[in-house]
Tab-separated table of C-alpha atoms and ligand atoms in Angstrom:
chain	number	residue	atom	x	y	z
A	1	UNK	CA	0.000	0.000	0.000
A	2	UNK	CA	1.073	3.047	-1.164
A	3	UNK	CA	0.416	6.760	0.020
A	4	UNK	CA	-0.107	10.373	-1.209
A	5	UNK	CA	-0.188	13.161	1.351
A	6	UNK	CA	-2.570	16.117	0.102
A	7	UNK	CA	-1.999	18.931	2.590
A	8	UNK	CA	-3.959	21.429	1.811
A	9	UNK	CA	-4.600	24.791	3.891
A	10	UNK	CA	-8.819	23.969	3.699
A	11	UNK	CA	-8.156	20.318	4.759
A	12	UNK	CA	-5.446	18.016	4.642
A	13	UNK	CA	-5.865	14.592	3.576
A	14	UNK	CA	-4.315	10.970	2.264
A	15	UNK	CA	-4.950	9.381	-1.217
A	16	UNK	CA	-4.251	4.979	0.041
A	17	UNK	CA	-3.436	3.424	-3.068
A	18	UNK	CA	-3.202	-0.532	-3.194
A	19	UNK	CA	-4.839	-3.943	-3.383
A	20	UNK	CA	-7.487	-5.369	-0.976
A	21	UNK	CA	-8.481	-1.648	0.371
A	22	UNK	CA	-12.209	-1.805	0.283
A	23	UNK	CA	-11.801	-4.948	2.693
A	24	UNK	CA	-10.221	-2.297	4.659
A	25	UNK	CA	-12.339	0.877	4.658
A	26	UNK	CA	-14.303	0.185	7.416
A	27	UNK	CA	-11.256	0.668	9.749
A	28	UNK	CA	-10.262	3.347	7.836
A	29	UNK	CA	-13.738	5.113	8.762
A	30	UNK	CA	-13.100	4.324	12.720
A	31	UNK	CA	-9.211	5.060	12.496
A	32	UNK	CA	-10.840	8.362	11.086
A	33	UNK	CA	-13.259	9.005	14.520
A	34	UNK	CA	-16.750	8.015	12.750
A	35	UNK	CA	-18.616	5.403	14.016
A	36	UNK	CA	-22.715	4.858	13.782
A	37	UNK	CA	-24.023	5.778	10.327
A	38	UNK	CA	-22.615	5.896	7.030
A	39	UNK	CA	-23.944	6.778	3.574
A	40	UNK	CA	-22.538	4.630	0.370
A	41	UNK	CA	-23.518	6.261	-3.171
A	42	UNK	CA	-22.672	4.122	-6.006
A	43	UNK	CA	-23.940	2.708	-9.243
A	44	UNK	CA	-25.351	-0.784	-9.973
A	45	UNK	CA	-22.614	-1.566	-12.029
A	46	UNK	CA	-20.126	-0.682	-9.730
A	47	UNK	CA	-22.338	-2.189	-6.559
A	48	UNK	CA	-22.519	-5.331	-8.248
A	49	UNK	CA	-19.150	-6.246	-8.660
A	50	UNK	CA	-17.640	-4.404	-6.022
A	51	UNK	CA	-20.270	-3.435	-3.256
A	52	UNK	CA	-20.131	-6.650	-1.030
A	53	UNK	CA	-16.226	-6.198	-0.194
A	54	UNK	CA	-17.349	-3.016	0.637
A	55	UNK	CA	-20.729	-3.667	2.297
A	56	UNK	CA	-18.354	-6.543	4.514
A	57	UNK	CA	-15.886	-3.998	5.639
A	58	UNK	CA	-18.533	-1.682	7.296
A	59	UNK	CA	-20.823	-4.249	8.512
A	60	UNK	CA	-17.542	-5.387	10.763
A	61	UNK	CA	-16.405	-2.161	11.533
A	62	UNK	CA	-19.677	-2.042	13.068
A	63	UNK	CA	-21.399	0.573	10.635
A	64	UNK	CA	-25.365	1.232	9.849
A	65	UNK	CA	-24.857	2.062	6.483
A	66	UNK	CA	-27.252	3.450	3.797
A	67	UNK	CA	-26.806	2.720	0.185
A	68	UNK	CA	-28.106	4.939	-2.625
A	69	UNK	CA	-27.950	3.826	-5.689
A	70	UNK	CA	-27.914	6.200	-9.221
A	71	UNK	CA	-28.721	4.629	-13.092
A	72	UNK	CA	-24.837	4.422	-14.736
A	73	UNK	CA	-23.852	7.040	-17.055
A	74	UNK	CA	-22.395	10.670	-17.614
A	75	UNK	CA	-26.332	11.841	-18.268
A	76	UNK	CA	-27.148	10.814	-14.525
A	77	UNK	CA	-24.990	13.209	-13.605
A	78	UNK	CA	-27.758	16.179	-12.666
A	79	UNK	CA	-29.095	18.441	-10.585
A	80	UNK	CA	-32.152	15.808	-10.554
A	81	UNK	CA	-30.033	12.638	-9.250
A	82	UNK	CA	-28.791	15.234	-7.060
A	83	UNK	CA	-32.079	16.321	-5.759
A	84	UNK	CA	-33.372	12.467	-5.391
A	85	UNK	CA	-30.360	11.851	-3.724
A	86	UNK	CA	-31.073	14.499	-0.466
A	87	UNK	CA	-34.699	13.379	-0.671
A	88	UNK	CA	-33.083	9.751	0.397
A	89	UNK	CA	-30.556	11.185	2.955
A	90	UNK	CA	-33.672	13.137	4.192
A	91	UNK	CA	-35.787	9.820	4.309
A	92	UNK	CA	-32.644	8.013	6.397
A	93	UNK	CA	-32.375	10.811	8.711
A	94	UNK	CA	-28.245	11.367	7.706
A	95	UNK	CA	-27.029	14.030	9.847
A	96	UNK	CA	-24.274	16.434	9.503
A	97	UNK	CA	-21.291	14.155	10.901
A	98	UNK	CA	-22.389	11.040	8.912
A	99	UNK	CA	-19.695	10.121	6.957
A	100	UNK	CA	-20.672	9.840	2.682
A	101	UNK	CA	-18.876	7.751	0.328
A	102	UNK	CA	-18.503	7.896	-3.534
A	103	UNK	CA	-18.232	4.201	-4.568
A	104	UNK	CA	-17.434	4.336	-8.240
A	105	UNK	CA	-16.008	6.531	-11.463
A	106	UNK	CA	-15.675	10.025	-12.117
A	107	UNK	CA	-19.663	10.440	-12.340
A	108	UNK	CA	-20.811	8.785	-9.052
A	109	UNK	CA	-17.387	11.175	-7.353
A	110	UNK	CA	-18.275	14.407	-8.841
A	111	UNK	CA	-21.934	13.582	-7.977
A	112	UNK	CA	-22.033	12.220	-4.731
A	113	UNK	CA	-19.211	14.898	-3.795
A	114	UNK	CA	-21.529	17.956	-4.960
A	115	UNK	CA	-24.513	15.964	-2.765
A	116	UNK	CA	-21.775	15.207	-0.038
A	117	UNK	CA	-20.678	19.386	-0.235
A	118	UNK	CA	-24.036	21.099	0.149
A	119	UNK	CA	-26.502	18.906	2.009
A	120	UNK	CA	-26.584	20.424	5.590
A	121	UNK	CA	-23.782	22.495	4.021
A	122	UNK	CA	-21.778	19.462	3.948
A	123	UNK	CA	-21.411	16.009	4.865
A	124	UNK	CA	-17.665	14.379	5.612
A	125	UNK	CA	-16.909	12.852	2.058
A	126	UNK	CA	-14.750	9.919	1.126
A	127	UNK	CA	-13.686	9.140	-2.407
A	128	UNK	CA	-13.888	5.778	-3.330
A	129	UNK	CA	-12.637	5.663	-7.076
A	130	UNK	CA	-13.410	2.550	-9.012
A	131	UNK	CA	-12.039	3.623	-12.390
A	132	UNK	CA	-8.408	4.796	-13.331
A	133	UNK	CA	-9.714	8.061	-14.810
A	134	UNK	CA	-11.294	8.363	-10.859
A	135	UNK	CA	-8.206	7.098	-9.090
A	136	UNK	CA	-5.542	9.427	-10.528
A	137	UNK	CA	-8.049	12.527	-11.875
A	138	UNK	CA	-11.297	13.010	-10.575
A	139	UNK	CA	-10.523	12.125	-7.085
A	140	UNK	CA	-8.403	14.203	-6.144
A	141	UNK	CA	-8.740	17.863	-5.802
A	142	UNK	CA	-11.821	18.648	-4.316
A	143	UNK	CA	-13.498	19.704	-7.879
A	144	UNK	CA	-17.509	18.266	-7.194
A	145	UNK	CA	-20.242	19.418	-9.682
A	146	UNK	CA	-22.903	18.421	-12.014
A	147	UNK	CA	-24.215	18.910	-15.605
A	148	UNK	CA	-26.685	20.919	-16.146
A	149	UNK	CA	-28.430	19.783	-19.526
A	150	UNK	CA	-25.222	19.117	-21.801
A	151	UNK	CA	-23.275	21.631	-20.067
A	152	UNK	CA	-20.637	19.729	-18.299
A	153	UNK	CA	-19.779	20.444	-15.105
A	154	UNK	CA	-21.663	23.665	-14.756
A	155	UNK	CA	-23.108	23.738	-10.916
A	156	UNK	CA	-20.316	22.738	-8.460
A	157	UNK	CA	-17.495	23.504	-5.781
A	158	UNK	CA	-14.594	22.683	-4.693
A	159	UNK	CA	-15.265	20.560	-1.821
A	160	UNK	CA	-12.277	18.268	-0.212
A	161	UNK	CA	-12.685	14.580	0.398
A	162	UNK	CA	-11.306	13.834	4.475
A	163	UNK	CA	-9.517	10.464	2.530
A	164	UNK	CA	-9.366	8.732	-0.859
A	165	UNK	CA	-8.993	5.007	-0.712
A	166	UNK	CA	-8.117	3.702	-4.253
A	167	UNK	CA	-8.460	-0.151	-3.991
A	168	UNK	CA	-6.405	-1.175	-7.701
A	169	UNK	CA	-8.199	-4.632	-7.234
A	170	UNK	CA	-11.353	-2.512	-8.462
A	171	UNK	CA	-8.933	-1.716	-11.990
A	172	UNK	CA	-9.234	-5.617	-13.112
A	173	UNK	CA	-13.310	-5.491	-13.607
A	174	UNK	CA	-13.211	-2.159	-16.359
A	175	UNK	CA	-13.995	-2.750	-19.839
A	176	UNK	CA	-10.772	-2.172	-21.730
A	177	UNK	CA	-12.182	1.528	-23.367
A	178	UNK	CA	-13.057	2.427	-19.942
A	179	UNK	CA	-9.735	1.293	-18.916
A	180	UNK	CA	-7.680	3.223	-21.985
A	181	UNK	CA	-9.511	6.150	-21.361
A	182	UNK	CA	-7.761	6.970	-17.743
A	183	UNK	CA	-4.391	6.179	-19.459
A	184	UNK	CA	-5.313	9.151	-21.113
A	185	UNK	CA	-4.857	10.996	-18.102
A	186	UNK	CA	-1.518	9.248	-16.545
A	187	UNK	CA	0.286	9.763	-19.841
A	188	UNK	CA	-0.588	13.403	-19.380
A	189	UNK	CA	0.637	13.585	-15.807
A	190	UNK	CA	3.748	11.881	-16.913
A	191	UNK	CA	4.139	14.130	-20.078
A	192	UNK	CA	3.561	17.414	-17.807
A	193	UNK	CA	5.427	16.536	-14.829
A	194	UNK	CA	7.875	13.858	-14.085
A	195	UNK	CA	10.312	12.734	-16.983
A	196	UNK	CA	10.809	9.478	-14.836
A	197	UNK	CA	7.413	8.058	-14.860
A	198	UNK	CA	7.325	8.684	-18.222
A	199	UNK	CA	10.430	6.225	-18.731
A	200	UNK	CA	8.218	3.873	-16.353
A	201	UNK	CA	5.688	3.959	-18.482
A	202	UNK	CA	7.539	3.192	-21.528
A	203	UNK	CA	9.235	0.373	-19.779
A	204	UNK	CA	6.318	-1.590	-18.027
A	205	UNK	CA	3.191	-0.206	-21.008
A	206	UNK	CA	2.164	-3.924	-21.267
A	207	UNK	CA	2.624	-4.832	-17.918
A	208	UNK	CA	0.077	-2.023	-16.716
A	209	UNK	CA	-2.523	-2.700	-19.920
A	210	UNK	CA	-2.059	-6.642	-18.924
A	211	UNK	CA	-3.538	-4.790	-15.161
A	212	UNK	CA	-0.388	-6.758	-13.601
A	213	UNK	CA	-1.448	-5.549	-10.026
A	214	UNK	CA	2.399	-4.152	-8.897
A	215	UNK	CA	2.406	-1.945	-12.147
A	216	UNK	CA	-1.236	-0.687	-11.617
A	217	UNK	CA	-0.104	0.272	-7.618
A	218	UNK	CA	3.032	2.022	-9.463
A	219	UNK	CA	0.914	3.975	-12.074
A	220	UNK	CA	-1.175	5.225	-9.511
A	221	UNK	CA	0.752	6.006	-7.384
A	222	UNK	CA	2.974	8.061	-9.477
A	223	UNK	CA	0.200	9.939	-11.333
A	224	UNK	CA	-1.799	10.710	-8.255
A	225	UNK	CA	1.199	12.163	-6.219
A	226	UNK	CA	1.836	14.493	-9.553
A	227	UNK	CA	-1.994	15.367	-9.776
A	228	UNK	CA	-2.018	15.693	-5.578
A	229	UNK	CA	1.828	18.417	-5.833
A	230	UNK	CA	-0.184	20.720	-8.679
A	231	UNK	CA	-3.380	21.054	-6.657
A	232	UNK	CA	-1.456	21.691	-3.394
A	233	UNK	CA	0.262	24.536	-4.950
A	234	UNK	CA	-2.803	26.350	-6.623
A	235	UNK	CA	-6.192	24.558	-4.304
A	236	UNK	CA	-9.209	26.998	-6.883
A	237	UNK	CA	-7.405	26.720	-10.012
A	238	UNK	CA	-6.107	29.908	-10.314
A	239	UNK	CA	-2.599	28.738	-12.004
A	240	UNK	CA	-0.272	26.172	-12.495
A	241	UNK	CA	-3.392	24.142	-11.785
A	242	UNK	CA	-4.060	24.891	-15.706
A	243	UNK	CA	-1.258	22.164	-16.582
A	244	UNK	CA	-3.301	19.650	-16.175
A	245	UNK	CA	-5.366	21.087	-19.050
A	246	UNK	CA	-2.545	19.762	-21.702
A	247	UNK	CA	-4.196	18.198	-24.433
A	248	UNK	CA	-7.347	19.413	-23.113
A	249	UNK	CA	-8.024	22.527	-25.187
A	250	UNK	CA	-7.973	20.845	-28.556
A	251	UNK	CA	-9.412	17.445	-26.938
A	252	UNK	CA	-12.929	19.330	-25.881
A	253	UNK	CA	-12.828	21.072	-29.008
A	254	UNK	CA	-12.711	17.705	-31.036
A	255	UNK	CA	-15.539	15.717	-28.903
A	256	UNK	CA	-17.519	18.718	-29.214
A	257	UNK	CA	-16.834	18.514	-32.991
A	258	UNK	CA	-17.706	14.698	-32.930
A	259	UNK	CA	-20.865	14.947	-31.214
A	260	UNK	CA	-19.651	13.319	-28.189
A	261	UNK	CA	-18.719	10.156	-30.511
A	262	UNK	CA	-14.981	10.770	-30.000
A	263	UNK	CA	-14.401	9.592	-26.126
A	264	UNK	CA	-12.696	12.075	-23.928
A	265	UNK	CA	-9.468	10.082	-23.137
A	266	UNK	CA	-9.535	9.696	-27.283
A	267	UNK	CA	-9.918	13.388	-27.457
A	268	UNK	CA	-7.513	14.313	-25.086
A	269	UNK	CA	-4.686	11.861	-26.712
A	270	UNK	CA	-5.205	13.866	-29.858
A	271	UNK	CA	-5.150	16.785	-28.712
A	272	UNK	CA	-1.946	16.053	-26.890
A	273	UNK	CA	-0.476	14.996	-29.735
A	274	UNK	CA	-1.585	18.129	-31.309
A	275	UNK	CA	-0.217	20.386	-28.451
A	276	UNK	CA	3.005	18.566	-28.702
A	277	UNK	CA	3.292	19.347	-32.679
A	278	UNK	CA	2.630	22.990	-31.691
A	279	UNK	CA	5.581	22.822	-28.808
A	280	UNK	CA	7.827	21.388	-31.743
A	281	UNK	CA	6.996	24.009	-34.276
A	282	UNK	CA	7.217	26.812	-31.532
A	283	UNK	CA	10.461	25.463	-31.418
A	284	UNK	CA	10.511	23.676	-27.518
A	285	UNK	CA	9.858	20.417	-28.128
A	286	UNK	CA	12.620	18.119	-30.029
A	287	UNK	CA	11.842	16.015	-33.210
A	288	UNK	CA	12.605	13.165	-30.743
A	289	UNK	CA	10.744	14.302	-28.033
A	290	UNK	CA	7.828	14.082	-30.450
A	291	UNK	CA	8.376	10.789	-31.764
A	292	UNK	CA	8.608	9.261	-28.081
A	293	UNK	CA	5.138	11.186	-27.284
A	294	UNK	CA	3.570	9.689	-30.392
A	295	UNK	CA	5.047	6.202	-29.233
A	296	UNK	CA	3.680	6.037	-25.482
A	297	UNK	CA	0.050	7.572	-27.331
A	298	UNK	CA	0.154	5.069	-29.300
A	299	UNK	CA	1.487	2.249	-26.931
A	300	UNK	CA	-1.298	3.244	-24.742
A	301	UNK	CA	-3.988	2.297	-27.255
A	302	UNK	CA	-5.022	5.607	-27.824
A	303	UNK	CA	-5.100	7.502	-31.226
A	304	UNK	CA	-2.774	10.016	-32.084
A	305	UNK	CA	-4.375	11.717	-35.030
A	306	UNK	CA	-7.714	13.630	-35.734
A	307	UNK	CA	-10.577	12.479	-38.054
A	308	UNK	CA	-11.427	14.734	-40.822
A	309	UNK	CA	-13.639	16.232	-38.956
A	310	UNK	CA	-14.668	19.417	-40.009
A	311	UNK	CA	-12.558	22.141	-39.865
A	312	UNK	CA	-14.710	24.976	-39.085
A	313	UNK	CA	-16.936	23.363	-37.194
A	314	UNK	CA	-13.576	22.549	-34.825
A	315	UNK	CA	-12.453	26.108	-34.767
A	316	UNK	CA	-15.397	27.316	-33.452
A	317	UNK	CA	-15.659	24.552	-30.577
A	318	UNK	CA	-12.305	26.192	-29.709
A	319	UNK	CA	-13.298	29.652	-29.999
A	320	UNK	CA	-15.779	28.821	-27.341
A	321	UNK	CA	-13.754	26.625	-25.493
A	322	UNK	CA	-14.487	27.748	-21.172
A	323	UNK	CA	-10.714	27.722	-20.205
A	324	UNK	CA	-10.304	30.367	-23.156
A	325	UNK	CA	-9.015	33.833	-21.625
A	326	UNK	CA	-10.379	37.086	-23.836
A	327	UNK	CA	-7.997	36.885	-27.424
A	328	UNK	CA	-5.222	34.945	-26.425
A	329	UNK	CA	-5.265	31.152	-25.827
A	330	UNK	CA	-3.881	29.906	-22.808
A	331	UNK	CA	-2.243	26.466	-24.272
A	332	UNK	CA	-0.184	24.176	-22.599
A	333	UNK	CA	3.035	23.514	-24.186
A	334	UNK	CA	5.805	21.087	-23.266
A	335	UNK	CA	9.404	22.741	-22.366
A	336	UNK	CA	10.698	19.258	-23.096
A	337	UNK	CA	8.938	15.579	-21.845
A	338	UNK	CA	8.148	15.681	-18.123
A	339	UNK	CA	7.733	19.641	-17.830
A	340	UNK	CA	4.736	21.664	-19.337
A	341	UNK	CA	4.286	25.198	-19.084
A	342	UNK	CA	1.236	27.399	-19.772
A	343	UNK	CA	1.924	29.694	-22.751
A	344	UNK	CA	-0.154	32.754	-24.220
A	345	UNK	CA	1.598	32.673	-27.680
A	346	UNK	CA	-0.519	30.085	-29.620
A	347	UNK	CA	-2.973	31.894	-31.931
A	348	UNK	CA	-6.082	30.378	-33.628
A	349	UNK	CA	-3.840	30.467	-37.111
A	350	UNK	CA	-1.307	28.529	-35.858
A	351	UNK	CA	-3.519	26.043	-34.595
A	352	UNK	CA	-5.786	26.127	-37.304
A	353	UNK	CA	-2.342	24.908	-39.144
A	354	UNK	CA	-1.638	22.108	-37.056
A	355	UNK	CA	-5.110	20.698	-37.223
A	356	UNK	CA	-4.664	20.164	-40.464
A	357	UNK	CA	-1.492	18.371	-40.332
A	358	UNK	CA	-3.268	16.418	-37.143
A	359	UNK	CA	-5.694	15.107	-39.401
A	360	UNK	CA	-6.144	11.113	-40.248
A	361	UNK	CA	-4.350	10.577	-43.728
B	401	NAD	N1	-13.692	16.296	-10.486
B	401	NAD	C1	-12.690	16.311	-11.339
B	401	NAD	O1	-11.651	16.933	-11.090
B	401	NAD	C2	-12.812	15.537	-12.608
B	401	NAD	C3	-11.678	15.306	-13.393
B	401	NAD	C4	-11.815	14.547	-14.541
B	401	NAD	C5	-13.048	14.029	-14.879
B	401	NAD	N2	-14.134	14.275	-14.101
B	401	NAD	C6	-15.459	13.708	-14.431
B	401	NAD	O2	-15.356	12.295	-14.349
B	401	NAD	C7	-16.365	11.725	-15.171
B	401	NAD	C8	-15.787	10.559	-15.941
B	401	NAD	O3	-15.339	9.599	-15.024
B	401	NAD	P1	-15.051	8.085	-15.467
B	401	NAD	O4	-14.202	8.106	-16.663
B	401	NAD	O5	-14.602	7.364	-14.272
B	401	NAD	O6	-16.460	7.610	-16.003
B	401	NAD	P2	-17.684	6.875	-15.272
B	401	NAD	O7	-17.810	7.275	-13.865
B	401	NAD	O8	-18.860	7.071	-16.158
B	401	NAD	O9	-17.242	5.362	-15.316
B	401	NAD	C9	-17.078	4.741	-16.583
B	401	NAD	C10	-17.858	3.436	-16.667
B	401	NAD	O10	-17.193	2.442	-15.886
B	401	NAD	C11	-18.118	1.797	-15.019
B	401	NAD	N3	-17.346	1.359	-13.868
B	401	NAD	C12	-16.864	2.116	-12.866
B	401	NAD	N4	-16.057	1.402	-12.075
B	401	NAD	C13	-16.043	0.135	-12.562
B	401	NAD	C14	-15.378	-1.052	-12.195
B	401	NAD	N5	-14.516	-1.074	-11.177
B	401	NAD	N6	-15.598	-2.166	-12.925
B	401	NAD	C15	-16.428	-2.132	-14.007
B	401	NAD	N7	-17.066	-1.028	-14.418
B	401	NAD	C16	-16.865	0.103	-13.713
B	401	NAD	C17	-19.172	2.828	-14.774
B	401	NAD	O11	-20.394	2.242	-14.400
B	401	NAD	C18	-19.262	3.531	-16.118
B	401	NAD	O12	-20.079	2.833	-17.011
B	401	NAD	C19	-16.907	12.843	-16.042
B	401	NAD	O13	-18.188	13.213	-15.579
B	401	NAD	C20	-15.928	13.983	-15.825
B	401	NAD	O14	-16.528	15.250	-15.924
B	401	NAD	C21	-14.027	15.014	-12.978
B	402	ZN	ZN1	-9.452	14.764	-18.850
């Protein structure tokens, strides 16, 4: 078992990464002071295959725990699970010290942590991440909201977790897109912020897509702790918290453009491929840089180039991309591999350039 310390000045906290942790939570609850009630949001999926380690662990430690269950998917994700959700901690008479726990992906976290974060004006809130995206994103950070319509992410807070336990065990059961997708996200971390784990990745790739339990501890643990350092330095994303936007930019911009059909972890390996072409022609990143980003995309299962999508239509997702500041992009660039840095110099033209050399011969 690994660990990540996330001091923060609102609340400090620790990410447990391993095997076998859901067998432990309930310890984990009463090393943490609660005792009595508990709250478990989760999805069926998720519940099915995962909910009676879970359900064990608290039932010895002792705890009276509700379960609340919301229908799988990103749509579920609303102000309307959200309000069912406090009509059922209503109905179970949860109070104000009962400890709530996200049991799933990124849509049962950022969903049971906006429910967690304003019923009562907040409930204590454990992450329980069941999906790789979830273990080394989502988790961590104290971002909670939900969609409102097809607006992602539009009503939220930032609202700390007291703990994140990431049981890897939970890795083994995701469909292999599911799976790819979150590789999305350590690639990025490794690409951004630690030239070492990126020569882990390219050493033990097939171990970690084979879910070989020591690599899936390692990858983990090594993208959580970079996630965990950015957020510590900048808690409300007011900076260096925008590195974790790399590939981002163009990635929204091409789901958008695909009507959602493009995944994001697709999206966002294009458009890190894309933001690594423009750090090569801005003269940063080295022709052999590029080639060994293009390999770990690649090596990762995940696409490297753009469909012919249409241009325009692309363009304009980007124009009205949310992270956009008045004329100037903000873009993340890459220095070299392992250190990104947030640069105002890319213009629409100059992407508008590489987009078409990004594009699917
Ligand atoms: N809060 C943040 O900082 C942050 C960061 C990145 C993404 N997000 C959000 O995260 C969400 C995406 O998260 P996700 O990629 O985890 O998707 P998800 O939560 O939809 O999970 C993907 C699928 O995997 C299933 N699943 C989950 N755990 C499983 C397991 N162990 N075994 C088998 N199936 C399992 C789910 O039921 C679902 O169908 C988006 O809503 C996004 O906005 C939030
Ligand atoms: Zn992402």
């Amino acid at each position: 078992v690994k660990y990540v310390p996330v001091p923060l000045k609102t609340q400090s906290y620790r990410i447990d990464i391993g095997p076998g942790l859901l067998e432990h939570s309930g310890r984990r609850l009463t090393a943490a002071g609660f005792a009595g009630k508990a709250v478990v949001v989760t999805n069926p999926v998720v519940k099915r295959r995962h909910g009676p380690r879970l359900r064990k662990s608290l039932d010895e430690a002792g705890f009276n725990v509700t379960w609340l269950t919301v229908s799988e998917g990103e749509a579920f994700k609303s102000l309307e699970s959200a309000r069912r959700l406090f009509e059922e901690l209503a109905g179970a008479y949860i109070e104000r010290n009962t400890p709530l726990l996200a049991l799933g992906g990124g849509v049962v976290g950022d969903l049971a942590g906006f429910v967690a974060a304003t019923y009562l004006r907040g409930l204590p809130f454990f992450q329980v991440p069941t999906t790789l995206l979830a273990q080394v994103d989502s988790s961590i950070g104290g971002k909670v909201a939900v969609n409102l319509g097809n607006m992602k992410n539009m009503v939220g807070a930032f609202y700390q977790p007291q703990g994140v336990i990431a049981d890897i065990d939970t890795l083994k059961t995701l469909p292999p897109p599911v799976f790819t997708a979150g590789l999305a996200e350590v690639v990025k971390c490794a690409f951004i912020g630690d030239d070492k784990f990126l020569v882990y990745l390219e050493d033990n790739l097939e171990k970690i897509r084979n879910r070989d339990g020591g690599a899936l501890e390692e990858t983990v643990f090594y993208t959580a702790r970079i996630k965990a350092e950015i957020v510590v330095q900048d808690e409300k994303e007011t900076g260096v918290r925008a590195l974790l936007n790399f590939g981002h930019t163009i990635g929204h911009a091409v789901e958008a453009a695909s009507d959602f059909a493009i995944s994001h972890g697709e999206a966002v390996a294009m458009g890190m491929m894309a933001a690594g072409r423009l750090s090569h022609r801005l003269g940063y990143l080295r022709e052999a840089e590029l080639v060994r980003l293009a390999d770990l995309i690649r090596r990762a299962g995940l696409p490297t180039a753009i469909p012919p999508l249409n241009r325009e239509r692309l363009i304009e997702a980007l124009r009205h991309d949310k992270k956009r500041r008045a004329k100037t992009l903000r873009f993340v660039l890459l220095n070299s591999l392992g250190k990104g840095f947030v640069s105002e110099e890319v213009t629409p033209a100059l992407i508008g350039a590489i987009l078409e050399d990004s594009r699917a011969p």
